[in-house]
CSV table of C-alpha atoms in Angstrom, one decimal:
chain,number,residue,atom,x,y,z
D,21,UNK,CA,-15.7,-16.8,9.7
D,22,UNK,CA,-18.4,-14.2,8.3
D,23,UNK,CA,-17.1,-14.0,4.9
D,24,UNK,CA,-18.7,-10.6,4.6
D,25,UNK,CA,-16.9,-9.2,7.5
D,26,UNK,CA,-14.0,-10.4,6.0
D,27,UNK,CA,-11.7,-8.4,2.9
D,28,UNK,CA,-8.1,-8.9,1.5
D,29,UNK,CA,-5.5,-6.0,0.9
D,30,UNK,CA,-2.3,-5.9,-0.8
D,31,UNK,CA,0.4,-3.3,-0.9
D,32,UNK,CA,2.8,-3.5,-4.1
D,33,UNK,CA,6.0,-1.2,-5.3
D,34,UNK,CA,5.8,-1.5,-8.5
D,35,UNK,CA,9.0,0.3,-9.5
D,36,UNK,CA,7.1,2.1,-12.1
D,37,UNK,CA,6.5,-1.1,-14.3
D,38,UNK,CA,9.9,-1.8,-14.6
D,39,UNK,CA,10.7,-5.8,-14.3
D,40,UNK,CA,14.0,-6.9,-12.7
D,41,UNK,CA,14.9,-7.9,-16.6
D,42,UNK,CA,14.9,-4.6,-17.2
D,43,UNK,CA,12.1,-4.2,-19.3
D,44,UNK,CA,9.0,-1.7,-19.1
D,45,UNK,CA,5.5,-4.0,-19.2
D,46,UNK,CA,2.6,-2.6,-17.2
D,47,UNK,CA,0.6,-5.8,-18.4
D,48,UNK,CA,2.7,-7.8,-16.1
D,49,UNK,CA,2.1,-5.7,-13.3
D,50,UNK,CA,-1.8,-6.2,-13.9
D,51,UNK,CA,-1.5,-9.7,-14.0
D,52,UNK,CA,0.2,-9.8,-10.6
D,53,UNK,CA,-2.6,-8.0,-9.2
D,54,UNK,CA,-5.3,-10.4,-10.7
D,55,UNK,CA,-3.5,-13.2,-9.4
D,56,UNK,CA,-3.5,-11.4,-5.8
D,57,UNK,CA,-7.5,-10.5,-6.3
D,58,UNK,CA,-7.1,-8.3,-3.0
D,59,UNK,CA,-10.6,-5.7,-2.4
D,60,UNK,CA,-7.8,-2.9,-2.3
D,61,UNK,CA,-4.4,-2.6,-3.2
D,62,UNK,CA,-2.1,0.6,-2.5
D,63,UNK,CA,0.7,0.7,-5.1
D,64,UNK,CA,4.3,3.0,-4.7
D,65,UNK,CA,6.0,4.1,-7.7
D,66,UNK,CA,3.1,4.2,-9.7
D,67,UNK,CA,3.7,7.1,-11.5
D,68,UNK,CA,6.9,8.4,-13.1
D,69,UNK,CA,8.8,10.6,-10.8
D,70,UNK,CA,9.8,14.2,-12.8
D,71,UNK,CA,8.0,16.0,-15.3
D,72,UNK,CA,4.1,15.6,-15.9
D,73,UNK,CA,4.0,12.6,-13.3
D,74,UNK,CA,2.5,10.2,-15.8
D,75,UNK,CA,0.7,7.0,-14.8
D,76,UNK,CA,2.7,3.7,-15.8
D,77,UNK,CA,-0.1,1.9,-15.7
D,78,UNK,CA,-2.5,2.8,-18.8
D,79,UNK,CA,-6.1,3.5,-17.2
D,80,UNK,CA,-8.0,1.7,-20.2
D,81,UNK,CA,-5.7,-1.2,-19.5
D,82,UNK,CA,-6.7,-1.1,-15.6
D,83,UNK,CA,-9.9,-0.8,-17.3
D,84,UNK,CA,-9.8,-3.5,-20.0
D,85,UNK,CA,-7.2,-5.9,-17.9
D,86,UNK,CA,-8.7,-6.1,-14.1
D,87,UNK,CA,-12.0,-5.6,-12.1
D,88,UNK,CA,-10.0,-2.5,-10.2
D,89,UNK,CA,-11.0,1.1,-10.1
D,90,UNK,CA,-8.3,3.7,-10.1
D,91,UNK,CA,-9.1,5.9,-6.8
D,92,UNK,CA,-8.6,9.8,-7.8
D,93,UNK,CA,-5.9,11.5,-5.5
D,94,UNK,CA,-3.2,14.3,-6.1
D,95,UNK,CA,-2.7,16.8,-8.5
D,96,UNK,CA,-1.5,15.5,-11.5
D,97,UNK,CA,-4.1,15.1,-14.2
D,98,UNK,CA,-2.2,12.5,-16.0
D,99,UNK,CA,-0.8,10.5,-12.9
D,100,UNK,CA,-2.4,7.6,-10.8
D,101,UNK,CA,-1.3,9.1,-7.6
D,102,UNK,CA,0.3,11.1,-4.7
D,103,UNK,CA,4.5,11.0,-5.3
D,104,UNK,CA,3.8,7.6,-6.5
D,105,UNK,CA,1.4,6.3,-4.1
D,106,UNK,CA,-2.0,5.1,-5.7
D,107,UNK,CA,-4.9,3.1,-4.9
D,108,UNK,CA,-7.2,0.7,-6.3
D,109,UNK,CA,-10.6,-0.8,-5.6
D,110,UNK,CA,-12.1,-3.3,-6.8
D,111,UNK,CA,-16.7,-3.1,-6.9
D,112,UNK,CA,-16.8,-3.8,-3.3
D,113,UNK,CA,-15.2,-1.0,-2.1
D,114,UNK,CA,-17.1,2.7,-2.4
D,115,UNK,CA,-15.0,5.8,-1.8
D,116,UNK,CA,-15.9,8.4,0.8
D,117,UNK,CA,-12.5,10.3,0.7
D,118,UNK,CA,-9.2,10.8,-0.6
D,119,UNK,CA,-6.5,12.6,-0.1
D,120,UNK,CA,-2.6,13.2,0.0
D,121,UNK,CA,-0.9,13.5,2.7
D,122,UNK,CA,2.2,15.6,3.5
D,123,UNK,CA,5.9,14.3,4.7
D,124,UNK,CA,8.7,16.0,5.9
D,125,UNK,CA,11.3,15.6,3.3
D,126,UNK,CA,14.5,16.5,1.4
D,127,UNK,CA,13.4,14.8,-1.7
D,128,UNK,CA,9.6,14.1,-3.1
D,129,UNK,CA,7.7,12.1,-0.6
D,130,UNK,CA,4.3,11.8,0.4
D,131,UNK,CA,1.5,9.4,1.2
D,132,UNK,CA,-2.3,8.7,0.3
D,133,UNK,CA,-5.0,8.5,2.9
D,134,UNK,CA,-8.6,6.9,1.6
D,135,UNK,CA,-11.4,6.4,3.2
D,136,UNK,CA,-14.3,3.8,2.1
D,137,UNK,CA,-17.1,1.8,3.1
D,138,UNK,CA,-17.0,-2.1,2.5
D,139,UNK,CA,-20.3,-4.3,2.9
D,140,UNK,CA,-21.8,-1.1,5.3
D,141,UNK,CA,-18.3,-1.1,7.2
D,142,UNK,CA,-16.1,2.3,7.1
D,143,UNK,CA,-12.3,1.4,7.0
D,144,UNK,CA,-9.4,4.2,6.6
D,145,UNK,CA,-6.4,3.1,4.6
D,146,UNK,CA,-3.3,5.1,4.2
D,147,UNK,CA,-0.6,4.2,1.7
D,148,UNK,CA,3.0,5.4,1.7
D,149,UNK,CA,6.6,4.8,0.4
D,150,UNK,CA,8.6,6.2,3.1
D,151,UNK,CA,12.6,8.3,3.3
D,152,UNK,CA,16.1,5.9,2.9
D,153,UNK,CA,17.4,8.0,5.7
D,154,UNK,CA,16.4,6.1,9.1
D,155,UNK,CA,15.6,9.3,11.0
D,156,UNK,CA,13.3,11.0,8.3
D,157,UNK,CA,11.5,7.8,8.4
D,158,UNK,CA,10.4,7.9,11.7
D,159,UNK,CA,9.5,11.8,11.2
D,160,UNK,CA,7.3,10.9,8.3
D,161,UNK,CA,6.0,7.5,10.8
D,162,UNK,CA,4.7,10.3,13.4
D,163,UNK,CA,3.6,12.5,10.3
D,164,UNK,CA,1.2,10.4,8.8
D,165,UNK,CA,-0.1,8.8,12.7
D,166,UNK,CA,-0.8,12.3,13.8
D,167,UNK,CA,-2.6,13.7,10.2
D,168,UNK,CA,-4.9,10.3,10.5
D,169,UNK,CA,-5.5,11.1,14.5
D,170,UNK,CA,-6.1,14.7,13.4
D,171,UNK,CA,-9.4,13.1,11.1
D,172,UNK,CA,-13.0,14.2,12.5
D,173,UNK,CA,-13.9,10.5,12.3
D,174,UNK,CA,-12.8,7.4,14.2
D,175,UNK,CA,-12.7,4.5,11.8
D,176,UNK,CA,-10.8,1.2,11.9
D,177,UNK,CA,-7.6,1.7,9.7
D,178,UNK,CA,-4.7,0.0,8.1
D,179,UNK,CA,-1.3,1.0,6.9
D,180,UNK,CA,0.5,-0.2,4.2
D,181,UNK,CA,3.5,0.7,1.7
D,182,UNK,CA,7.1,0.3,1.4
D,183,UNK,CA,8.6,1.4,5.0
D,184,UNK,CA,12.3,1.4,3.6
D,185,UNK,CA,12.6,-0.4,7.2
D,186,UNK,CA,15.4,-2.9,7.0
D,187,UNK,CA,15.5,-3.6,10.6
D,188,UNK,CA,12.8,-6.2,12.4
D,189,UNK,CA,11.9,-4.5,15.5
D,190,UNK,CA,13.0,-0.8,15.6
D,191,UNK,CA,13.1,2.3,13.5
D,192,UNK,CA,9.9,3.7,12.2
D,193,UNK,CA,8.3,0.1,13.5
D,194,UNK,CA,8.3,1.2,16.9
D,195,UNK,CA,6.0,4.2,16.1
D,196,UNK,CA,3.8,2.3,14.3
D,197,UNK,CA,3.7,-0.7,16.8
D,198,UNK,CA,2.9,1.3,19.4
D,199,UNK,CA,-1.1,1.4,18.2
D,200,UNK,CA,-0.8,-0.9,14.9
D,201,UNK,CA,-0.3,-4.9,14.6
D,202,UNK,CA,1.8,-5.6,11.8
D,203,UNK,CA,1.7,-8.8,10.0
D,204,UNK,CA,3.9,-11.4,9.7
D,205,UNK,CA,4.5,-11.4,6.3
D,206,UNK,CA,7.7,-13.2,4.6
D,207,UNK,CA,10.7,-10.5,3.0
D,208,UNK,CA,9.6,-9.2,-0.5
D,209,UNK,CA,12.9,-7.4,-1.6
D,210,UNK,CA,14.6,-8.1,-3.9
D,211,UNK,CA,11.9,-10.0,-5.5
D,212,UNK,CA,14.3,-13.0,-7.3
D,213,UNK,CA,15.7,-13.8,-3.9
D,214,UNK,CA,14.0,-11.8,-1.0
D,215,UNK,CA,16.1,-10.8,2.1
D,216,UNK,CA,14.0,-8.1,3.4
D,217,UNK,CA,10.9,-7.3,5.0
D,218,UNK,CA,10.5,-3.7,3.2
D,219,UNK,CA,6.8,-3.9,2.5
D,220,UNK,CA,4.4,-3.6,5.3
D,221,UNK,CA,0.8,-3.9,6.1
D,222,UNK,CA,-0.3,-2.8,10.0
D,223,UNK,CA,-3.9,-3.3,10.8
D,224,UNK,CA,-5.2,-0.9,14.0
D,225,UNK,CA,-8.1,-1.5,16.1
D,226,UNK,CA,-11.1,-2.9,15.3
D,227,UNK,CA,-9.0,-4.9,12.4
D,228,UNK,CA,-8.2,-8.6,13.1
D,229,UNK,CA,-5.3,-10.0,10.5
D,230,UNK,CA,-6.3,-13.9,9.9
D,231,UNK,CA,-4.1,-14.4,7.6
D,232,UNK,CA,-1.2,-12.7,5.3
D,233,UNK,CA,1.8,-13.3,3.2
D,234,UNK,CA,3.7,-12.7,0.6
D,235,UNK,CA,2.8,-13.2,-3.3
D,236,UNK,CA,5.9,-15.5,-4.9
D,237,UNK,CA,4.8,-16.7,-8.4
D,238,UNK,CA,6.6,-17.1,-11.2
D,239,UNK,CA,5.4,-13.4,-13.0
D,240,UNK,CA,5.6,-11.6,-9.8
D,241,UNK,CA,9.2,-12.1,-9.6
D,242,UNK,CA,10.0,-10.7,-12.4
D,243,UNK,CA,7.3,-8.1,-13.1
D,244,UNK,CA,8.9,-5.4,-10.7
D,245,UNK,CA,11.8,-5.8,-8.4
D,246,UNK,CA,9.5,-5.9,-5.1
D,247,UNK,CA,7.3,-8.9,-4.5
D,248,UNK,CA,3.7,-7.9,-3.7
D,249,UNK,CA,2.7,-8.6,-0.1
D,250,UNK,CA,-1.2,-9.3,1.4
D,251,UNK,CA,-3.5,-9.5,4.3
D,252,UNK,CA,-6.8,-11.1,4.4
D,253,UNK,CA,-8.8,-8.8,7.8
D,254,UNK,CA,-12.0,-9.1,9.3
D,255,UNK,CA,-13.5,-6.1,10.7
D,256,UNK,CA,-14.0,-6.0,15.0
D,257,UNK,CA,-17.6,-6.3,16.7
D,258,UNK,CA,-19.7,-3.4,16.2
D,259,UNK,CA,-18.2,-1.3,13.3
D,260,UNK,CA,-21.1,-1.7,10.8
D,261,UNK,CA,-22.6,1.3,9.7
C-alpha cells in the first residue's frame, strides 16, 4: 500500500469531557486522541450546550498536549465547533473550507462540513450528531446529503459522527448506504460495556476502507460514555490534484 495515499480518521462523542466516573477531565479526552493518532478527528458534544457554548477542550490544552489544531467553524467565539460538532486535524491536513450545516430539528442540532487537502488529495468530511427521533434522523441525513450534493466541486467524501441509530440496517443508514460504504466498526456505546454501534464512519466513492475499529483501551473506557471509532482509508485512482 502506498502510505502517501492512506490516512486515518476518527469520530468521537466526548460527552462534554465528562467520563463514566462522572468527572470532567479534558486531559483524558486528549490522551485518548493521542492514542488514536488520526489525521482527522471529528468530535461530538465538544461544546457546552447552553449559554456561550464554551469549548470543553481548552484551546491552549489542545495545543500543548496534542499535535492537532482546531478547525474554525461555527458562530461562537469561545466554542470549538457548531452545535457541539468540531474538527481537529494534524499538520498533514490543509483546510480549504469549513462551514456549518443546517439540520431540520426541534432541538439544537447541527452538522459541519470541512474540505481539506491531504498530500495533494482533496477530501471532504462531514461530522454530525443526529436526533434521537428516527423520523428526524432520516430528515437530517437527507439534509446533509443534499447540502453535500449542492457543493460546486465534487470530491471524495467521508461522513462521520454519532448517528444515534440503534438499528443495524435500517433508519438513516438506508439513506447513507445508497452512496456511502459504512465501516464495520464494533459497538461503541456505552463505553464500559458497548452494545450499540451509534458511532459511524462512512466512505463515499473514491475512498477505500482498508481497516477500521473501535478504540478500546482502559483510558477510553472511562474518558467518555462513548468509545471512539476509527478507520484507515485510501484514496482511489485519479484523485490527486
